[in-house]
mmCIF file with all atom_site columns, C-alpha atoms and ligand atoms in Angstrom:
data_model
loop_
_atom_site.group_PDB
_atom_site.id
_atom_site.type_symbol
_atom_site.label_atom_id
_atom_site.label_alt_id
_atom_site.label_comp_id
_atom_site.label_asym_id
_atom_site.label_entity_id
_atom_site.label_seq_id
_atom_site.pdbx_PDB_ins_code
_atom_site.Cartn_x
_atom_site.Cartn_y
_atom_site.Cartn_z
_atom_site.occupancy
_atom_site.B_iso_or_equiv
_atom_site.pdbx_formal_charge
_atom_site.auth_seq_id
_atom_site.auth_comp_id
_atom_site.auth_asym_id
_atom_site.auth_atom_id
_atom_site.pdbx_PDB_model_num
ATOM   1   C  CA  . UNK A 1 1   ? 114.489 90.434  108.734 1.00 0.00 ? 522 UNK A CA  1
ATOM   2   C  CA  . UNK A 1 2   ? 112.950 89.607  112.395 1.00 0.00 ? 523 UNK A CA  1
ATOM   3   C  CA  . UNK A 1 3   ? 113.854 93.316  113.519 1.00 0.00 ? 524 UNK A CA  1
ATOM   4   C  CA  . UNK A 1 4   ? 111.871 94.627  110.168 1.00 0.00 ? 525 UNK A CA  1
ATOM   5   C  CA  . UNK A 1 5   ? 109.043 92.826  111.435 1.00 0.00 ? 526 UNK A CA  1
ATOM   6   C  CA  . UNK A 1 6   ? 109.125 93.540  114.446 1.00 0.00 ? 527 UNK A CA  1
ATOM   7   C  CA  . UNK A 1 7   ? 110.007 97.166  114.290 1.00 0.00 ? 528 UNK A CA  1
ATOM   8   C  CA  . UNK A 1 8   ? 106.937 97.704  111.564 1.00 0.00 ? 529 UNK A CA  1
ATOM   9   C  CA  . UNK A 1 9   ? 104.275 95.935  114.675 1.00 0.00 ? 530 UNK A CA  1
ATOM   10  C  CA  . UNK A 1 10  ? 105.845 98.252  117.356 1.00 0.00 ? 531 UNK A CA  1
ATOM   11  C  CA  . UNK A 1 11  ? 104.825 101.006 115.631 1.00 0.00 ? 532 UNK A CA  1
ATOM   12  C  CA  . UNK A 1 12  ? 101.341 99.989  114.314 1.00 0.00 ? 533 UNK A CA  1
ATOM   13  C  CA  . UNK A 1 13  ? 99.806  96.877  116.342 1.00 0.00 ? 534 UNK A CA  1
ATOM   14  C  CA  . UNK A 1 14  ? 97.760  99.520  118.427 1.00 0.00 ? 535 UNK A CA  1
ATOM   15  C  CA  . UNK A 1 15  ? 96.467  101.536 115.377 1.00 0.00 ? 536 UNK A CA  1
ATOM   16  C  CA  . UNK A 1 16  ? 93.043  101.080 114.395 1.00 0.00 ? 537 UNK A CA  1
ATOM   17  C  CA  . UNK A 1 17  ? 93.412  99.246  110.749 1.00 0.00 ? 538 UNK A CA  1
ATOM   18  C  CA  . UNK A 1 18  ? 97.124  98.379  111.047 1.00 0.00 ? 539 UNK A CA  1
ATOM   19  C  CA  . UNK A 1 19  ? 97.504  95.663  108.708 1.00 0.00 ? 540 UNK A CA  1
ATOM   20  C  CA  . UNK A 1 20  ? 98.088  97.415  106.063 1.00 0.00 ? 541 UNK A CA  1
ATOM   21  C  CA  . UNK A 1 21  ? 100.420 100.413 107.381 1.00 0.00 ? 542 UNK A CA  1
ATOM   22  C  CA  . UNK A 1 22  ? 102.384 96.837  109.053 1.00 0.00 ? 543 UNK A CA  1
ATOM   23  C  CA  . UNK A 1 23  ? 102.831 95.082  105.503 1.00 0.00 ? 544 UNK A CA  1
ATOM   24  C  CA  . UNK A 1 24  ? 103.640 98.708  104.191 1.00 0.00 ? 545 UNK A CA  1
ATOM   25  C  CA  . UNK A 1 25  ? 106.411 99.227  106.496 1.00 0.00 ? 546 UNK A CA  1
ATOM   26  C  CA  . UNK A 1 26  ? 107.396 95.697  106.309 1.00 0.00 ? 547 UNK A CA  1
ATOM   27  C  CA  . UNK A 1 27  ? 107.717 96.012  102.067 1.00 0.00 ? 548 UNK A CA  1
ATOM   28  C  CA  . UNK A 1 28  ? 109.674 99.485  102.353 1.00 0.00 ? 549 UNK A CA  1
ATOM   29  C  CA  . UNK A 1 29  ? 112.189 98.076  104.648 1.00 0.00 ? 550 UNK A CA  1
ATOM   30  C  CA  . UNK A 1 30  ? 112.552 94.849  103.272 1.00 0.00 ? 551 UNK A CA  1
ATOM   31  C  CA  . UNK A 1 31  ? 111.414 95.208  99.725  1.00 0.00 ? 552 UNK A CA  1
ATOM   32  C  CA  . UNK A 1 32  ? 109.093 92.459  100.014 1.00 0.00 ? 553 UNK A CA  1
ATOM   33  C  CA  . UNK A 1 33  ? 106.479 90.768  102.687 1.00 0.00 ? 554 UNK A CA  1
ATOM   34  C  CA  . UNK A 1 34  ? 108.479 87.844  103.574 1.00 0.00 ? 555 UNK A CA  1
ATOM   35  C  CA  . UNK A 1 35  ? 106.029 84.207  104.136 1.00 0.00 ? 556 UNK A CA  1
ATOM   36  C  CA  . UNK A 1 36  ? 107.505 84.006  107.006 1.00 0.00 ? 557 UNK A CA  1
ATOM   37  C  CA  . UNK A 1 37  ? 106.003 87.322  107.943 1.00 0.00 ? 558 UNK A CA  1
ATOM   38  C  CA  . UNK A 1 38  ? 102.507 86.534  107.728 1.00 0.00 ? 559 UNK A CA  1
ATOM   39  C  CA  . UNK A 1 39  ? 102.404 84.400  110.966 1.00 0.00 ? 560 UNK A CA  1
ATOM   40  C  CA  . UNK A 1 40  ? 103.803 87.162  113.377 1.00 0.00 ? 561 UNK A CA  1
ATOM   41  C  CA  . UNK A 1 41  ? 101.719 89.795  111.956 1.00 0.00 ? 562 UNK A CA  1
ATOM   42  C  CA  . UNK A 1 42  ? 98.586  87.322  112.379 1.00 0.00 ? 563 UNK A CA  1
ATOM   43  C  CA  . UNK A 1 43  ? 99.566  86.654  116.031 1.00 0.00 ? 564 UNK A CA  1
ATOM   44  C  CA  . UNK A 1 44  ? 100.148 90.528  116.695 1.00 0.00 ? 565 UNK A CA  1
ATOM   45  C  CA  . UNK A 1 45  ? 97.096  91.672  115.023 1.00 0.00 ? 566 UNK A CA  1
ATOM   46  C  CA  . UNK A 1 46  ? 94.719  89.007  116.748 1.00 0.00 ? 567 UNK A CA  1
ATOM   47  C  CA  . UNK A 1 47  ? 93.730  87.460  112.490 1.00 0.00 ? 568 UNK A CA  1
ATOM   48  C  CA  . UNK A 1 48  ? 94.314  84.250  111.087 1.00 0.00 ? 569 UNK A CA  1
ATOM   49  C  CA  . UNK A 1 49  ? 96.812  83.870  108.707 1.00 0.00 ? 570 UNK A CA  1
ATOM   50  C  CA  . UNK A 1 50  ? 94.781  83.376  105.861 1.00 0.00 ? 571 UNK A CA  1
ATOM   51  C  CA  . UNK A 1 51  ? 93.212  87.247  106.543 1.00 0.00 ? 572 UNK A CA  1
ATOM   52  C  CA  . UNK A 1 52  ? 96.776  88.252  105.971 1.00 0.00 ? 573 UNK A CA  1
ATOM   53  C  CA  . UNK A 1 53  ? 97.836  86.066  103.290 1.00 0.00 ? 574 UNK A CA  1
ATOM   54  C  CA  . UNK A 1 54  ? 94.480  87.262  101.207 1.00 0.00 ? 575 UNK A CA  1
ATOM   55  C  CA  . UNK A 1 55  ? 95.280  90.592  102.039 1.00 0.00 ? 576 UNK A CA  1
ATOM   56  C  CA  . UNK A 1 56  ? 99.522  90.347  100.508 1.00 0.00 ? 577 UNK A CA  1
ATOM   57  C  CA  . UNK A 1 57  ? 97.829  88.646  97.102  1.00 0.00 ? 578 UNK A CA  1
ATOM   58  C  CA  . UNK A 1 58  ? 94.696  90.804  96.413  1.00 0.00 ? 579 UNK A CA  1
ATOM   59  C  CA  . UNK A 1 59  ? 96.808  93.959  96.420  1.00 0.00 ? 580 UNK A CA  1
ATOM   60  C  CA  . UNK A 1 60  ? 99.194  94.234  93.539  1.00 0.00 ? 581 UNK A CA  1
ATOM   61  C  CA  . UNK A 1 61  ? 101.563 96.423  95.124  1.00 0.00 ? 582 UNK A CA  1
ATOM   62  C  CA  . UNK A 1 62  ? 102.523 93.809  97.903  1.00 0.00 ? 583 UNK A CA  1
ATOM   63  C  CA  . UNK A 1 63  ? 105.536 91.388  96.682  1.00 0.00 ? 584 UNK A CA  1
ATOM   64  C  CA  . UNK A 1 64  ? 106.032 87.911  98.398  1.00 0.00 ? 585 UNK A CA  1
ATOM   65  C  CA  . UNK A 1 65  ? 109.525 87.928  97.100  1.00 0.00 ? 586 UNK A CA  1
ATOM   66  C  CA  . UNK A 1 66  ? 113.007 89.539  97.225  1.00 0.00 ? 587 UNK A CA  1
ATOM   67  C  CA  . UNK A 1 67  ? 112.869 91.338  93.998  1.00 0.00 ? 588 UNK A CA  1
ATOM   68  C  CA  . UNK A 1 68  ? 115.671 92.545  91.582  1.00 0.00 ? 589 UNK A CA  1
ATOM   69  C  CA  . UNK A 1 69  ? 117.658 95.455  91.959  1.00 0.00 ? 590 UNK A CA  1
ATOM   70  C  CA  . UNK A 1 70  ? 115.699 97.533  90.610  1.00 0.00 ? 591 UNK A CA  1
ATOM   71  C  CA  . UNK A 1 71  ? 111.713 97.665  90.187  1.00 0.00 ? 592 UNK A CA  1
ATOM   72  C  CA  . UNK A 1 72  ? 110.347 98.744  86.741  1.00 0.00 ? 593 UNK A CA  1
ATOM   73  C  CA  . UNK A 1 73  ? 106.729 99.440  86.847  1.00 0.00 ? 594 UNK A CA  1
ATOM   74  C  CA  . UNK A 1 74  ? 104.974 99.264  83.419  1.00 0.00 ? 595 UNK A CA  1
ATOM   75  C  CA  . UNK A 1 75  ? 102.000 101.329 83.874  1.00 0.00 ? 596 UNK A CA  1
ATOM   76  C  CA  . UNK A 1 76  ? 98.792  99.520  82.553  1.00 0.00 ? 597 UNK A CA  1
ATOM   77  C  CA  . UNK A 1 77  ? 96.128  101.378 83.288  1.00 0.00 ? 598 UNK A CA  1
ATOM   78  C  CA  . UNK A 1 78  ? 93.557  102.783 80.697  1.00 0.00 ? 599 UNK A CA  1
ATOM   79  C  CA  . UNK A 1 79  ? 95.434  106.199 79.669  1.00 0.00 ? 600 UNK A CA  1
ATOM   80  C  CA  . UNK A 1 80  ? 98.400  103.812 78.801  1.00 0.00 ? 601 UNK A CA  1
ATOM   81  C  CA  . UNK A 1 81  ? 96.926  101.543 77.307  1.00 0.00 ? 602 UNK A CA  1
ATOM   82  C  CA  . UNK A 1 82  ? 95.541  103.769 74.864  1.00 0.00 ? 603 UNK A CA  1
ATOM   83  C  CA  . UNK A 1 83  ? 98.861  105.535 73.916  1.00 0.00 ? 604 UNK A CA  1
ATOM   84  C  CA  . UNK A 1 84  ? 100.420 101.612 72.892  1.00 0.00 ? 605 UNK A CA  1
ATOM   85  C  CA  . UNK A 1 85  ? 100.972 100.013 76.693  1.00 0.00 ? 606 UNK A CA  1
ATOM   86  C  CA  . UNK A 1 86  ? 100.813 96.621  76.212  1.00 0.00 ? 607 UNK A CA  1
ATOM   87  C  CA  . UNK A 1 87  ? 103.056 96.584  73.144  1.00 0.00 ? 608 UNK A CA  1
ATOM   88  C  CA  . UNK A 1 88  ? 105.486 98.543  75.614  1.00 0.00 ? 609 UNK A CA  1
ATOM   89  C  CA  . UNK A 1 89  ? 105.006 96.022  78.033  1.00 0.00 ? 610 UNK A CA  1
ATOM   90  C  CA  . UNK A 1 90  ? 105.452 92.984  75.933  1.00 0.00 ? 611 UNK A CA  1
ATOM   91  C  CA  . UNK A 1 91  ? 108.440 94.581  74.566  1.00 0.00 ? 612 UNK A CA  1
ATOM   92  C  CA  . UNK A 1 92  ? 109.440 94.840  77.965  1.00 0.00 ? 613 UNK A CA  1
ATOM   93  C  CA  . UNK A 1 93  ? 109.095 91.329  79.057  1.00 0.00 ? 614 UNK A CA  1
ATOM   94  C  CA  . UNK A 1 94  ? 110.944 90.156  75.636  1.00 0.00 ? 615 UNK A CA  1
ATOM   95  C  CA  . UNK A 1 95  ? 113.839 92.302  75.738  1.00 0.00 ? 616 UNK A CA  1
ATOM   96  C  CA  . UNK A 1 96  ? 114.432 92.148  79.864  1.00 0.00 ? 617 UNK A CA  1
ATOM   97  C  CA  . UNK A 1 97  ? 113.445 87.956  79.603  1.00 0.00 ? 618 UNK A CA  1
ATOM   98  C  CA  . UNK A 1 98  ? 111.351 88.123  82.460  1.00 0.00 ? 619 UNK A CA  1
ATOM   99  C  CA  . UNK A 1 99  ? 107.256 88.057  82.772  1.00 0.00 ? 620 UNK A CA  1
ATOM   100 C  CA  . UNK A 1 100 ? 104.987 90.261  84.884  1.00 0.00 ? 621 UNK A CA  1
ATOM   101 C  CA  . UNK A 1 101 ? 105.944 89.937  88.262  1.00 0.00 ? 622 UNK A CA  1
ATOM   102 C  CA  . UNK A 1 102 ? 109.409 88.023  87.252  1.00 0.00 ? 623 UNK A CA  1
ATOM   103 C  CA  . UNK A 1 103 ? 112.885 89.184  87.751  1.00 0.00 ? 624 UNK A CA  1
ATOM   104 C  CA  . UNK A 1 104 ? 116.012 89.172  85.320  1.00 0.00 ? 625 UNK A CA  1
ATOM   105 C  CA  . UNK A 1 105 ? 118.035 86.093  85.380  1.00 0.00 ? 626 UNK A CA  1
ATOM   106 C  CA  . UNK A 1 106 ? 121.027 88.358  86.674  1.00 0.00 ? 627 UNK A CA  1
ATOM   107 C  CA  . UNK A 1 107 ? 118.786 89.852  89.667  1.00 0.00 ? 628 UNK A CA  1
ATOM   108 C  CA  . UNK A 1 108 ? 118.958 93.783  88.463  1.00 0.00 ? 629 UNK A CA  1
ATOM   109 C  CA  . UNK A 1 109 ? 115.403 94.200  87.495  1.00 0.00 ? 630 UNK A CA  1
ATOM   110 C  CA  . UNK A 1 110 ? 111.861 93.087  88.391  1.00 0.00 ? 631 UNK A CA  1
ATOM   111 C  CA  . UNK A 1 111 ? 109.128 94.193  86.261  1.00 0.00 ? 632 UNK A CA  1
ATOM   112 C  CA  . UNK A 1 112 ? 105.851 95.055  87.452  1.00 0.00 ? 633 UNK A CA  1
ATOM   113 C  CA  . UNK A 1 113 ? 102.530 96.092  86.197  1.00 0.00 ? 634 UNK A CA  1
ATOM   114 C  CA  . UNK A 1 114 ? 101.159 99.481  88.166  1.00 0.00 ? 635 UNK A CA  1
ATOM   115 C  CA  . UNK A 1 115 ? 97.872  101.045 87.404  1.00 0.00 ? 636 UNK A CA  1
ATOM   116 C  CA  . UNK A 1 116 ? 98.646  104.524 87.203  1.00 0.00 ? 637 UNK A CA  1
ATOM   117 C  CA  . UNK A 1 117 ? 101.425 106.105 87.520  1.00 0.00 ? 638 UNK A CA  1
ATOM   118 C  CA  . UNK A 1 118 ? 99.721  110.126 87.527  1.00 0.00 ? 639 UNK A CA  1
ATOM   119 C  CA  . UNK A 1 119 ? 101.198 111.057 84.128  1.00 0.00 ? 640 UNK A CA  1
ATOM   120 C  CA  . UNK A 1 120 ? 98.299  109.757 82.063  1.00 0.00 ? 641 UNK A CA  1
ATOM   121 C  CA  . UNK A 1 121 ? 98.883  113.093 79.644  1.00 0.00 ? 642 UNK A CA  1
ATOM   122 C  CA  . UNK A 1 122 ? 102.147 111.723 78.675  1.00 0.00 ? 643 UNK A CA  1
ATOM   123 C  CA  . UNK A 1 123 ? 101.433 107.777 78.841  1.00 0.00 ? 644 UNK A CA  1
ATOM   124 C  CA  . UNK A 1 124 ? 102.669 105.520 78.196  1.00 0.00 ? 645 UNK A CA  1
ATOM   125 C  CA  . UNK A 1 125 ? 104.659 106.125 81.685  1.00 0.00 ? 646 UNK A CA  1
ATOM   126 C  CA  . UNK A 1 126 ? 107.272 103.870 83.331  1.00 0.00 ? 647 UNK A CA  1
ATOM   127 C  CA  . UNK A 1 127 ? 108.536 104.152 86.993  1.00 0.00 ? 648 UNK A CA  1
ATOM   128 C  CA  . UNK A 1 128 ? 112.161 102.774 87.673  1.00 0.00 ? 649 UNK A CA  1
ATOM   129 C  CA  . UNK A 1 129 ? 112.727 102.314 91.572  1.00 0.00 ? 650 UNK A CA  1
ATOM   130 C  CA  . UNK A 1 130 ? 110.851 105.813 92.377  1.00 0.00 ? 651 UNK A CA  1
ATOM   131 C  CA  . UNK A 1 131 ? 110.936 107.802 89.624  1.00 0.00 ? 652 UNK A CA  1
ATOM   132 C  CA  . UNK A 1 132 ? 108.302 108.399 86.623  1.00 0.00 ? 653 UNK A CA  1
ATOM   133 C  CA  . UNK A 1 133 ? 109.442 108.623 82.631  1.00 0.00 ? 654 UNK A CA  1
ATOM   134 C  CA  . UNK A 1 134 ? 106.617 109.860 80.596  1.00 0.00 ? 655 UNK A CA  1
ATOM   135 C  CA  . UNK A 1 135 ? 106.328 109.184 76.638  1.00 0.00 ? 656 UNK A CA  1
ATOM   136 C  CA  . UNK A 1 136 ? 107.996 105.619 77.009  1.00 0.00 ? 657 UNK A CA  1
ATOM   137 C  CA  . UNK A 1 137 ? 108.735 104.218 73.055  1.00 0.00 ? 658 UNK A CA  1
ATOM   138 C  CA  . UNK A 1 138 ? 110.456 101.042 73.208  1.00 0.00 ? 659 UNK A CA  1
ATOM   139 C  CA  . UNK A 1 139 ? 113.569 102.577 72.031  1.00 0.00 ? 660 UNK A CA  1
ATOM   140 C  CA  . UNK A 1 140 ? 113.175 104.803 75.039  1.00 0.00 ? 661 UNK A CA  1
ATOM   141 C  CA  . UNK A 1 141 ? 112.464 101.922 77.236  1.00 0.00 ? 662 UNK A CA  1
ATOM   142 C  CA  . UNK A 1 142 ? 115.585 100.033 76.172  1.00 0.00 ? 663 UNK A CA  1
ATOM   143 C  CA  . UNK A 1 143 ? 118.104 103.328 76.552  1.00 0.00 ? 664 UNK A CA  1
ATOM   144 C  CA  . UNK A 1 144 ? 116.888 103.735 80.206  1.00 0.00 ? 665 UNK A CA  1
ATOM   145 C  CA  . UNK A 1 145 ? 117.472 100.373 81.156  1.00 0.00 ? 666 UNK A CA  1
ATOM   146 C  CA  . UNK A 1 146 ? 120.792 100.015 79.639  1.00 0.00 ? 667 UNK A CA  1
ATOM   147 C  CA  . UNK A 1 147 ? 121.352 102.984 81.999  1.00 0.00 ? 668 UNK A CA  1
ATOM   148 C  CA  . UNK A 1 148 ? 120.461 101.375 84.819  1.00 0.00 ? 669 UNK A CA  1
ATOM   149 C  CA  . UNK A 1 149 ? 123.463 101.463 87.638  1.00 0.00 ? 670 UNK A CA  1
ATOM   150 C  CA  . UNK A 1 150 ? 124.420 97.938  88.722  1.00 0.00 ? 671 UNK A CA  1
ATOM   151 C  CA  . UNK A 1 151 ? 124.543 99.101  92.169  1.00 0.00 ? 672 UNK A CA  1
ATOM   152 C  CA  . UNK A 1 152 ? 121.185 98.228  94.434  1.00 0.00 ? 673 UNK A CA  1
ATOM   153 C  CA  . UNK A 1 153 ? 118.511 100.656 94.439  1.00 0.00 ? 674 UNK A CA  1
ATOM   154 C  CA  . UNK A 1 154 ? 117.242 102.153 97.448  1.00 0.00 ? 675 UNK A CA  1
ATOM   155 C  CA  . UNK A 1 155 ? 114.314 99.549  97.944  1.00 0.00 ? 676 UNK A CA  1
ATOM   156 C  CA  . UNK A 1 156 ? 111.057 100.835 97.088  1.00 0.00 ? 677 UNK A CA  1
ATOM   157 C  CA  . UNK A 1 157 ? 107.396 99.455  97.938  1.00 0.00 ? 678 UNK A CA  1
HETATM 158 S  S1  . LIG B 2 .   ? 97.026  105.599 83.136  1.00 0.00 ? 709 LIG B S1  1
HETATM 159 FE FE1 . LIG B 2 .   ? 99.168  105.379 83.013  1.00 0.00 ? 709 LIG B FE1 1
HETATM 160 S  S2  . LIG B 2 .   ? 99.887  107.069 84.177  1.00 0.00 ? 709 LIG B S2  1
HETATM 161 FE FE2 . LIG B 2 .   ? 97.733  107.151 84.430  1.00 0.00 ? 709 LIG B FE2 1
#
């Protein structure tokens, strides 16, 4: 994890506006801004910790922890939510037992809200790890993530 850090501030501490590229390379490698994180990249970027802290929580994409195996994003955003979203997304959280922003009890899936996913025309979309299902139904929902491999995704910011 160290060397994730580490690699992610040798390639951006000298960019202009490098906090975010830093927890972006950070997420992708690790799948998640580790805590322990936020102090190096405050030391290397000359902020306090609380600058990066309020930066990992006001964006939803950042995660503070390991996620599942898999990320499901449940877009929420208004073309969605017109086309029957939430109901998706509660159905979601009921049949995978986890909330928004939870994981499974078994570790294979976290579920996420996203705010667009770029297939309003065919909302309500989904995104599992990184790709985009269009036209979710619950029925739908529930056939692609009893076809989910067991096997770890490639992690995905
Ligand atoms: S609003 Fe859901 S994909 Fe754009």
């Amino acid at each position: 994890m160290k060397q994730e850090i580490q690699n992610a501030l040798a390639k951006y501490q000298d960019v202009p506006g490098a906090l975010l590229p830093i927890l972006h390379e950070v997420q992708d490698a690790l799948g998640y801004v580790p805590p322990e994180a936020v102090g190096d990249i405050a030391k290397a970027l000359n902020l306090s910790r609380a600058e990066v802290h309020g930066v990992i929580t006001y964006y939803h994409h950042f995660r503070s922890e390991s996620p599942g195996r898999h990320i499901v994003q449940v877009c929420r955003a208004e073309a969605c939510q017109a086309m029957g979203a939430q109901a998706l997304f509660n159905h979601a959280e009921a049949s995978l037992g986890c909330s928004s922003h939870g994981t499974t009890a078994d570790g294979r899936v976290t579920l996420e809200p996203a705010y667009c996913l770029g297939l309003c025309a065919c909302s309500p979309a989904i995104m599992i790890d990184d790709v985009v299902y269009a036209r979710i139904t619950n029925a739908k929902f529930d056939a692609l993530m009893g076809a989910l491999p067991l096997t770890q995704a490639k992690v995905s910011s």
